[in-house]
mmCIF file of C-alpha atoms and ligand atoms in Angstrom:
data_model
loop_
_atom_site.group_PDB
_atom_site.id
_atom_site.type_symbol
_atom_site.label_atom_id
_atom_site.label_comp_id
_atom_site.label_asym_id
_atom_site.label_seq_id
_atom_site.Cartn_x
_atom_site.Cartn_y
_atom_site.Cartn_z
ATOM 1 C CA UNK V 1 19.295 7.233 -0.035
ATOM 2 C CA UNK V 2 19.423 6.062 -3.937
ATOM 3 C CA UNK V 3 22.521 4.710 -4.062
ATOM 4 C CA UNK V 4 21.451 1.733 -0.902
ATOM 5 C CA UNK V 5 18.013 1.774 -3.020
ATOM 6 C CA UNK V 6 19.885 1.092 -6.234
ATOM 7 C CA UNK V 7 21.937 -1.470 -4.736
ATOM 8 C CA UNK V 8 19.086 -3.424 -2.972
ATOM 9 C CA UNK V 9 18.136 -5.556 -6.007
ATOM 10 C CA UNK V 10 21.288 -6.975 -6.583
ATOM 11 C CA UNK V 11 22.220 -7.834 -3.014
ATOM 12 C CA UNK V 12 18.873 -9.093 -2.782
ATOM 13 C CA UNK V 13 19.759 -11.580 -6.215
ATOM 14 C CA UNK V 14 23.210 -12.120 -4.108
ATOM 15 C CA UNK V 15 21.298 -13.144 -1.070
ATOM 16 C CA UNK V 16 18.527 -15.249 -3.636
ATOM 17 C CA UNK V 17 21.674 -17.591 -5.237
ATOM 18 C CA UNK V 18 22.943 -18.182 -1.404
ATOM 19 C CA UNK V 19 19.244 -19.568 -1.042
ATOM 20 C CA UNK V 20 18.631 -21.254 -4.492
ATOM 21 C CA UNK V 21 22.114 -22.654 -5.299
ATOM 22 C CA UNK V 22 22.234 -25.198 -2.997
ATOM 23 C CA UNK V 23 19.287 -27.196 -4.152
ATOM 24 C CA UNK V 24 19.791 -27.062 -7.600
ATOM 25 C CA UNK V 25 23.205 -28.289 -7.341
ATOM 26 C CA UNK V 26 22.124 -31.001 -5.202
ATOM 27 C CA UNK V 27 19.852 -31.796 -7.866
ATOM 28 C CA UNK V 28 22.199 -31.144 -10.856
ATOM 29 C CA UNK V 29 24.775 -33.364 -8.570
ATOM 30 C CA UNK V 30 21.710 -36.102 -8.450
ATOM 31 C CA UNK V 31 20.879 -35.852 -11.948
ATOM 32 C CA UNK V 32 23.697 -33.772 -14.237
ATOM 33 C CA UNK V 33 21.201 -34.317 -17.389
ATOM 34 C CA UNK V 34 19.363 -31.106 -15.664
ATOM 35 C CA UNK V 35 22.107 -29.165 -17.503
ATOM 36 C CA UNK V 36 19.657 -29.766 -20.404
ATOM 37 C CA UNK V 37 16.526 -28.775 -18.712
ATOM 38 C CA UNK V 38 17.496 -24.969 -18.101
ATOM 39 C CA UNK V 39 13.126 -24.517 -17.494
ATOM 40 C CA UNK V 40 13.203 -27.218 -14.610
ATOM 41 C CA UNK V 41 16.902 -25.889 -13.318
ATOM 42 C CA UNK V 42 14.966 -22.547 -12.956
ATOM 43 C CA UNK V 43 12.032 -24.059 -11.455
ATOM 44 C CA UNK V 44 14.321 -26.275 -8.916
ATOM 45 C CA UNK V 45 16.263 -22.795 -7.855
ATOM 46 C CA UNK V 46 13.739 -21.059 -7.040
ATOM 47 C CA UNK V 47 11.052 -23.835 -5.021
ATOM 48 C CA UNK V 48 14.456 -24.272 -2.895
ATOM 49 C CA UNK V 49 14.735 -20.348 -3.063
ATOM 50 C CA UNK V 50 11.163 -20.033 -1.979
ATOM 51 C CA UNK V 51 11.118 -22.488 0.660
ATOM 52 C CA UNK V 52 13.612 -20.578 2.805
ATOM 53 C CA UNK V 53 13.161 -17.356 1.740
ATOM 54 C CA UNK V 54 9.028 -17.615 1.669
ATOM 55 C CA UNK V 55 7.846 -18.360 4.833
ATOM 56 C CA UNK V 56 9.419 -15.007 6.468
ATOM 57 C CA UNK V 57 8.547 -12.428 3.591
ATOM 58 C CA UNK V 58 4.547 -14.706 4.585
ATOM 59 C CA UNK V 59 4.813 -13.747 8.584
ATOM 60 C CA UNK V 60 5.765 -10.171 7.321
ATOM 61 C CA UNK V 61 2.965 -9.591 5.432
ATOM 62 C CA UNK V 62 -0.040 -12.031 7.433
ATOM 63 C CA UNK V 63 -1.667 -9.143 8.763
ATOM 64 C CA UNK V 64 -2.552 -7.594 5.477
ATOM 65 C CA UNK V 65 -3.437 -11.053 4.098
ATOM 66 C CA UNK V 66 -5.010 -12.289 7.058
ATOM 67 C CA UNK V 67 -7.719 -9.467 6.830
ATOM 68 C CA UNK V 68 -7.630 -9.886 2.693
ATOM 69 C CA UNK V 69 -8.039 -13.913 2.756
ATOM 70 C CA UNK V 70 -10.108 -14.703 6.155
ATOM 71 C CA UNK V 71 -13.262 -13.080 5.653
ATOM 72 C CA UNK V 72 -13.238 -12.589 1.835
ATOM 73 C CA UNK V 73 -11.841 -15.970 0.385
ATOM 74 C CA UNK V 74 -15.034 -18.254 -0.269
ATOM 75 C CA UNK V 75 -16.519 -20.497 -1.910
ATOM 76 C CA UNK V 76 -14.937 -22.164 -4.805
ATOM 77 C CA UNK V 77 -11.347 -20.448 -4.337
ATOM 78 C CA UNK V 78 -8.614 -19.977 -6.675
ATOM 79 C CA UNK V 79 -5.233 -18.908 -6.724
ATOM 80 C CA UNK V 80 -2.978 -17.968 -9.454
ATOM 81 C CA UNK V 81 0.982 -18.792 -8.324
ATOM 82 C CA UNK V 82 0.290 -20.867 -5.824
ATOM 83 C CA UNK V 83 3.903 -21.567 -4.846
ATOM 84 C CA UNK V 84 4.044 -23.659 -1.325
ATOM 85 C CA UNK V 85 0.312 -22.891 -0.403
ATOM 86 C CA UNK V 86 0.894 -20.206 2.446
ATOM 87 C CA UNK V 87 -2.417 -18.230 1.906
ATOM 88 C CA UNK V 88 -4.065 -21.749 2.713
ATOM 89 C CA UNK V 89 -2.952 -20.981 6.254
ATOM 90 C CA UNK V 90 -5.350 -17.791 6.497
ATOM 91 C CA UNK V 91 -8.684 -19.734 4.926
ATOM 92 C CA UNK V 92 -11.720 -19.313 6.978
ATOM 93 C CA UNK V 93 -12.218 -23.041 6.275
ATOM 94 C CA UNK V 94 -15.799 -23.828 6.752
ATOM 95 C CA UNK V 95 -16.247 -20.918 4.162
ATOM 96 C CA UNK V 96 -14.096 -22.396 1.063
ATOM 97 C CA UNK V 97 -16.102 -25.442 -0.622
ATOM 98 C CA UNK V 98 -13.081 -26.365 -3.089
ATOM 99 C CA UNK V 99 -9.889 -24.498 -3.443
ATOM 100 C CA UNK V 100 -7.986 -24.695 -6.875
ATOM 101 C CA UNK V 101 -4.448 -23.780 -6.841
ATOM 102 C CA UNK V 102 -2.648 -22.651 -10.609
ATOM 103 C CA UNK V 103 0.873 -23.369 -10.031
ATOM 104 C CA UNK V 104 3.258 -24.000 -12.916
ATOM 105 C CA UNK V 105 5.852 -24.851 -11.437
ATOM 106 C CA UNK V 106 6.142 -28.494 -10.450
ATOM 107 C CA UNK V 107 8.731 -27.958 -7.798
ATOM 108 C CA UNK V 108 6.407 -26.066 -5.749
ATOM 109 C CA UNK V 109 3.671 -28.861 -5.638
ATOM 110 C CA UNK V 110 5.002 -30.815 -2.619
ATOM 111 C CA UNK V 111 5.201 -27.544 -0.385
ATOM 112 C CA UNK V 112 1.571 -26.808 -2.347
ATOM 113 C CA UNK V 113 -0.076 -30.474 -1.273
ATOM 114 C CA UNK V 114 1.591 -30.524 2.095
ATOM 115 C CA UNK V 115 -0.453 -27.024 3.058
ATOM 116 C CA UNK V 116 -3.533 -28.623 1.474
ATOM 117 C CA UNK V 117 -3.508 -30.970 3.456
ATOM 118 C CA UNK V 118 -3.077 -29.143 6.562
ATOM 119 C CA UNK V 119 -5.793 -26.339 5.775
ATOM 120 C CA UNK V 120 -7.575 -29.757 5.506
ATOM 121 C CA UNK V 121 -8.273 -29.998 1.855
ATOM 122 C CA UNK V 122 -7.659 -32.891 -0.276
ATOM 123 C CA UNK V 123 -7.646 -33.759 -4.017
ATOM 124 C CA UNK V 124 -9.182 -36.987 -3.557
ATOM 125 C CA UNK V 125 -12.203 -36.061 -2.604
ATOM 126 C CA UNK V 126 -12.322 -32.961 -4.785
ATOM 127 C CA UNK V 127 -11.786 -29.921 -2.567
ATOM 128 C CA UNK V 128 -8.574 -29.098 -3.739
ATOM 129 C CA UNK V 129 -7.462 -29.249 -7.620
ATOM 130 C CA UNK V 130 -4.181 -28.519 -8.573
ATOM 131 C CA UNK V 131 -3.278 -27.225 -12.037
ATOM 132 C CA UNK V 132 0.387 -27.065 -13.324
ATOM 133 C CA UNK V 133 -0.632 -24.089 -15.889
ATOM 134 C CA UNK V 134 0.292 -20.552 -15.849
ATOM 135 C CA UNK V 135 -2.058 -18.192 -14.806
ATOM 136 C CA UNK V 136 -2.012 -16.474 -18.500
ATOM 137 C CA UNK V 137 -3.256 -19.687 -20.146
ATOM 138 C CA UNK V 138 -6.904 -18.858 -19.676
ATOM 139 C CA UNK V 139 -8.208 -21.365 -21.879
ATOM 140 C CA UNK V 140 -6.959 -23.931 -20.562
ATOM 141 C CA UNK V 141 -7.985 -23.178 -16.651
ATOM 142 C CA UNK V 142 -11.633 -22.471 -17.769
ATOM 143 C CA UNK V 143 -11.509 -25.942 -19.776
ATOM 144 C CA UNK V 144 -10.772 -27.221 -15.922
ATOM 145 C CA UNK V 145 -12.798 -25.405 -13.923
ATOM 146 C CA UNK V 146 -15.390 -24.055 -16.325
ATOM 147 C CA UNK V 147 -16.119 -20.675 -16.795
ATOM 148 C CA UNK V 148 -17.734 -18.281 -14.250
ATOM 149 C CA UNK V 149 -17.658 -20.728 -11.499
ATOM 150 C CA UNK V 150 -15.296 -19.273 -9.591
ATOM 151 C CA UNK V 151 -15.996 -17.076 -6.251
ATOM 152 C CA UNK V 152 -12.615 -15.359 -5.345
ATOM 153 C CA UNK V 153 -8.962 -15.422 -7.082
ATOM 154 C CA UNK V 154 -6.246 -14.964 -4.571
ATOM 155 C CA UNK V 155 -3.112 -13.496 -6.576
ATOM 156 C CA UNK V 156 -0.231 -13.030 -4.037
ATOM 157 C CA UNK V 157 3.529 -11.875 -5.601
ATOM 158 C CA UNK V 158 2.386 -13.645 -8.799
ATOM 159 C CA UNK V 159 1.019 -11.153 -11.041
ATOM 160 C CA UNK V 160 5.040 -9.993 -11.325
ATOM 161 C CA UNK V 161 5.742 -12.773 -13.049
ATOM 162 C CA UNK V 162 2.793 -13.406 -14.928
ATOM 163 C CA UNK V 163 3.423 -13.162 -19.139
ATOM 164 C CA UNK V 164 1.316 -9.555 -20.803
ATOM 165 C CA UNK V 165 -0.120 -9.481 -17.230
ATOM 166 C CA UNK V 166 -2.030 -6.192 -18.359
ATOM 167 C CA UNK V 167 -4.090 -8.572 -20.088
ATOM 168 C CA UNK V 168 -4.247 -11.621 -18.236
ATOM 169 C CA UNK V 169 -5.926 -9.628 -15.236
ATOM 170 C CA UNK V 170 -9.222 -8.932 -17.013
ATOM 171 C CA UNK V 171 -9.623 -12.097 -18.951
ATOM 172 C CA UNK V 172 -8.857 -14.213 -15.962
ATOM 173 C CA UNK V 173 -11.322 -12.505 -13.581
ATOM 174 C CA UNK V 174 -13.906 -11.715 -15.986
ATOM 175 C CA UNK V 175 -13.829 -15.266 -17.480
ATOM 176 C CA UNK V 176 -13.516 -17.763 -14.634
ATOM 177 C CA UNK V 177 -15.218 -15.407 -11.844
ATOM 178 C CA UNK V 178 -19.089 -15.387 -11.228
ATOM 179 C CA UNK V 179 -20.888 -12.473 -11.583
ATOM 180 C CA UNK V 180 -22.070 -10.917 -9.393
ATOM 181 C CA UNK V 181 -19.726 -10.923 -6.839
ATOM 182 C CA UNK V 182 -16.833 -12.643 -7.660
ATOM 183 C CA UNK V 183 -14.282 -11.503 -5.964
ATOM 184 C CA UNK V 184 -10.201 -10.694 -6.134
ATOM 185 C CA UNK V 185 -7.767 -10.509 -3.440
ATOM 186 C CA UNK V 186 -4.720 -8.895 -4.637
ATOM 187 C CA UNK V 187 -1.281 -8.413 -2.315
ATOM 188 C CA UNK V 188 1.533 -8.058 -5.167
ATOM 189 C CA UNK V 189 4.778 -5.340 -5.641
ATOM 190 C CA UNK V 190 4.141 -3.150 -8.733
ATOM 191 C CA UNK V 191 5.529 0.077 -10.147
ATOM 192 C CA UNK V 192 6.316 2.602 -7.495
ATOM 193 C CA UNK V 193 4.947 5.893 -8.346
ATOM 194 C CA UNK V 194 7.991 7.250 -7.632
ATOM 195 C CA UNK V 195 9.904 8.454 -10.794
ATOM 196 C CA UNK V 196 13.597 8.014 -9.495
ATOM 197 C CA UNK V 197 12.223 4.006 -8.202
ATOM 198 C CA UNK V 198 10.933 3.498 -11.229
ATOM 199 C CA UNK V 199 14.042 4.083 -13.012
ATOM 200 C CA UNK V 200 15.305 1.997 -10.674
ATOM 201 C CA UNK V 201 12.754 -0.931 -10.806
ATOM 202 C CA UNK V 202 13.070 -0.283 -15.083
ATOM 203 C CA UNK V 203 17.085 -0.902 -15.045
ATOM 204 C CA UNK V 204 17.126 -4.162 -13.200
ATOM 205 C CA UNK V 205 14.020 -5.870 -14.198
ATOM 206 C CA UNK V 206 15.747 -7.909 -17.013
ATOM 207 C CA UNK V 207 18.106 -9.247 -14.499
ATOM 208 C CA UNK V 208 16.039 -9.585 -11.972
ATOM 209 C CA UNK V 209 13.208 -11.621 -13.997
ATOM 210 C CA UNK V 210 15.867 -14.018 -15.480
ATOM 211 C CA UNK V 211 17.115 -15.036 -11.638
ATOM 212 C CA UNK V 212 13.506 -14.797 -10.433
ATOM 213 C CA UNK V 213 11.768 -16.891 -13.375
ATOM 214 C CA UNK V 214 10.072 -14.246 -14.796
ATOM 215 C CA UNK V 215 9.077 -11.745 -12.144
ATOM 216 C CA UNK V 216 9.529 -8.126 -12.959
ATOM 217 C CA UNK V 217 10.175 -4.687 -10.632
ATOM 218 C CA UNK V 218 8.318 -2.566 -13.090
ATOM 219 C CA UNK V 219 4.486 -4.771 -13.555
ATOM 220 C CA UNK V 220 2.294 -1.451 -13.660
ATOM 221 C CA UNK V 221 -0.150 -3.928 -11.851
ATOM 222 C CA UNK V 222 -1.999 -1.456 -9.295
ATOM 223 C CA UNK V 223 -3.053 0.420 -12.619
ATOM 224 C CA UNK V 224 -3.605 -2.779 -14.868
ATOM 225 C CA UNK V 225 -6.228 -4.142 -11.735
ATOM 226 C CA UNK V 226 -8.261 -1.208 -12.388
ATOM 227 C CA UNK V 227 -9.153 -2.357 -16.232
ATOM 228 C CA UNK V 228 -11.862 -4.417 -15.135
ATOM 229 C CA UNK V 229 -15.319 -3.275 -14.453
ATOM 230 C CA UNK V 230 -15.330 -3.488 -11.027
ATOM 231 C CA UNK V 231 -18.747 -2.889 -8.849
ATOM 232 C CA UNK V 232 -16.504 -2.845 -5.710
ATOM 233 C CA UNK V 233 -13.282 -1.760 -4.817
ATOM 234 C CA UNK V 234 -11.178 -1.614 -1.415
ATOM 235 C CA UNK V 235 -7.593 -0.852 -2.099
ATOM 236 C CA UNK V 236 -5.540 -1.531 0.791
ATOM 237 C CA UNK V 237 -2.512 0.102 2.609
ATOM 238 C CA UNK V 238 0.605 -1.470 3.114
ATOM 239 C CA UNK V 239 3.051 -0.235 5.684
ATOM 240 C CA UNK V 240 5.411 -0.114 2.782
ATOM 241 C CA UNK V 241 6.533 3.646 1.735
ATOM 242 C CA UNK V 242 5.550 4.814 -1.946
ATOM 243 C CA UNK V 243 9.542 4.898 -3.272
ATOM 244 C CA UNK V 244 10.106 1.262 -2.134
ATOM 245 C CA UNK V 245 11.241 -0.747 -4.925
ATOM 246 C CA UNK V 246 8.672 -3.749 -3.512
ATOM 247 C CA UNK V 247 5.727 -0.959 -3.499
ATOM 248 C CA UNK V 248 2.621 -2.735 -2.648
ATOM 249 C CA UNK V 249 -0.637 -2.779 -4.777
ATOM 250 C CA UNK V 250 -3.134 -4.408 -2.182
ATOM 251 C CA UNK V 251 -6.553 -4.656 -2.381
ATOM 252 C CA UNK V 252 -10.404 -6.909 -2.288
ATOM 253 C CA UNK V 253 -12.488 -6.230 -5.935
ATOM 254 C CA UNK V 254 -15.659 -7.814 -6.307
ATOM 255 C CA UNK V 255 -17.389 -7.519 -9.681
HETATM 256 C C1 LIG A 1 7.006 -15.144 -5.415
HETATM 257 S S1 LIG A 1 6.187 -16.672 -5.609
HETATM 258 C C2 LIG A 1 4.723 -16.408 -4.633
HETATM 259 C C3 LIG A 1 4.088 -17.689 -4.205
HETATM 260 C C4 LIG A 1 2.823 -17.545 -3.345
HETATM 261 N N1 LIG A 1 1.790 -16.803 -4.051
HETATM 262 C C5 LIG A 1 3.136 -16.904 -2.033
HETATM 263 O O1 LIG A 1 2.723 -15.745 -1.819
HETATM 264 O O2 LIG A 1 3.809 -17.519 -1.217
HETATM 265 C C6 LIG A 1 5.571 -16.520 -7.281
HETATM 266 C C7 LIG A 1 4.808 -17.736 -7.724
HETATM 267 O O3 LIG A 1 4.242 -17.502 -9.013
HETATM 268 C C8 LIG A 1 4.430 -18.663 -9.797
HETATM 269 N N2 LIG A 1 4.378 -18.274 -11.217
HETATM 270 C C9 LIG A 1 5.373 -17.890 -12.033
HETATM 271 N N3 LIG A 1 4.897 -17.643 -13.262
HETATM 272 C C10 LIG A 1 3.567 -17.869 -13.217
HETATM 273 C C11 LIG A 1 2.511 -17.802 -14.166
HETATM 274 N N4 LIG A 1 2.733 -17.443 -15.423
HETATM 275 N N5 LIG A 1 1.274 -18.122 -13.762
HETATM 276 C C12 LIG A 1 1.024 -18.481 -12.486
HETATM 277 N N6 LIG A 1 1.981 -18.566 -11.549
HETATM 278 C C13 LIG A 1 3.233 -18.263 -11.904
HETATM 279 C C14 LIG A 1 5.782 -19.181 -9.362
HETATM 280 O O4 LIG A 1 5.973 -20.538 -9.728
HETATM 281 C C15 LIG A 1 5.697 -18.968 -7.864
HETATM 282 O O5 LIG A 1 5.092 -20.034 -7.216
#
């Protein structure tokens, strides 16, 4: 069994450049001054990545967000990574006044404003904002939004690629969410608490994070969550065994 588990991530990064390469080399083909722009080569690779690969890994995992995002997402909504907007999809609509989406990658914002559009949101009249920052630059989404206006965060497969994400989690929620009872809905792959698949996750994260742009195997995230005083807390299960290397931390936490 550890030998096909070993071998996953690297098929999977075999399988990820049949996806990505394409794209990008259309684009370098359209525009061969992108061989100066590594950054926006990245970014290019993976929105082309994502927008074949995304939509299945989404329909494998809607029933876990479906009961995470439809009755819990509310309010003023926001969500870290972004990408092509598929959570939109599960909004209880009548129940989100404004959703903000944090997406830094630019690549991803046509995908992003197409969903928007058909969860019925718009950014001209002000229910949907989109901001082209990373989720660890704090400041700079609370100068946006202001701070503790926000009723839920939504971070799906983000928090893996998310810079010192240990301590982005608790300033983000604790400065942009109201209190009481803002909320976070959290589907992301961590650390396996499996020893052996954390070895595992450890030896090909730097590869991994430099095809990915920046996710990691080995984000500790199901423990980092727990830093933040939380008055609520409903972890979730995912039909995903403990030794997986895409282990599952899933969960609502409302402060
Ligand atoms: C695996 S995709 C998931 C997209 C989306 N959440 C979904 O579930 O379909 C990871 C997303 O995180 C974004 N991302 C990468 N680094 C980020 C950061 N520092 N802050 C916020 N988002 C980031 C990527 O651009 C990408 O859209």
């Amino acid at each position: 069994m550890w030998i096909p588990l070993f071998l996953d991530p690297p098929l999977q990064l075999l399988y990820c450049f049949q996806l990505g390469l394409p794209p990008t080399l259309r684009a370098l083909w359209a525009n061969p001054r992108l061989l100066l722009r590594p950054q926006k080569l990245r970014n290019i690779f993976m929105a082309g990545f994502w927008a074949v690969f995304g939509p299945g890994l989404d329909a494998h995992s809607a029933p876990a967000k479906r009961v995470l995002v439809t009755p819990h997402a509310s309010g003023v909504v926001l969500e870290i990574g972004a990408g092509h907007g598929h959570s939109l999809q599960y909004f209880e609509r009548a129940a989100v006044d404004r959703y903000i989406a944090v997406e830094p990658n630019e690549d991803m914002h046509p995908g992003l404003r197409r969903s928007i559009a058909d969860a019925g949101l718009s950014e001209d009249d002000g229910t949907a904002l989109i901001l082209p920052f990373g989720a660890h630059e704090v400041g700079r989404i609370a100068a946006a939004v202001g701070e503790g206006q926000v009723d839920t965060i939504i971070s799906f497969l983000t928090l893996c690629s998310v810079p010192n994400a240990e301590q982005v989690i608790p300033t983000l929620c604790l400065t942009l969410l109201k209190r009481p009872g803002g909320t976070l809905l959290m589907y992301e792959h961590c650390l396996s608490p499996v020893w052996s698949s954390r070895l595992i996750q450890r030896f090909w994260s730097p590869a991994w994070s430099v095809v990915w742009n920046g996710c990691r195997l080995d984000r500790d995230t199901a423990r980092w969550v727990e830093q933040v005083p939380w008055s609520e807390k409903h972890v979730g299960e995912e039909d995903i065994p403990d030794w997986h290397l895409f282990y599952r931390a899933v969960g609502r936490y409302v402060l």
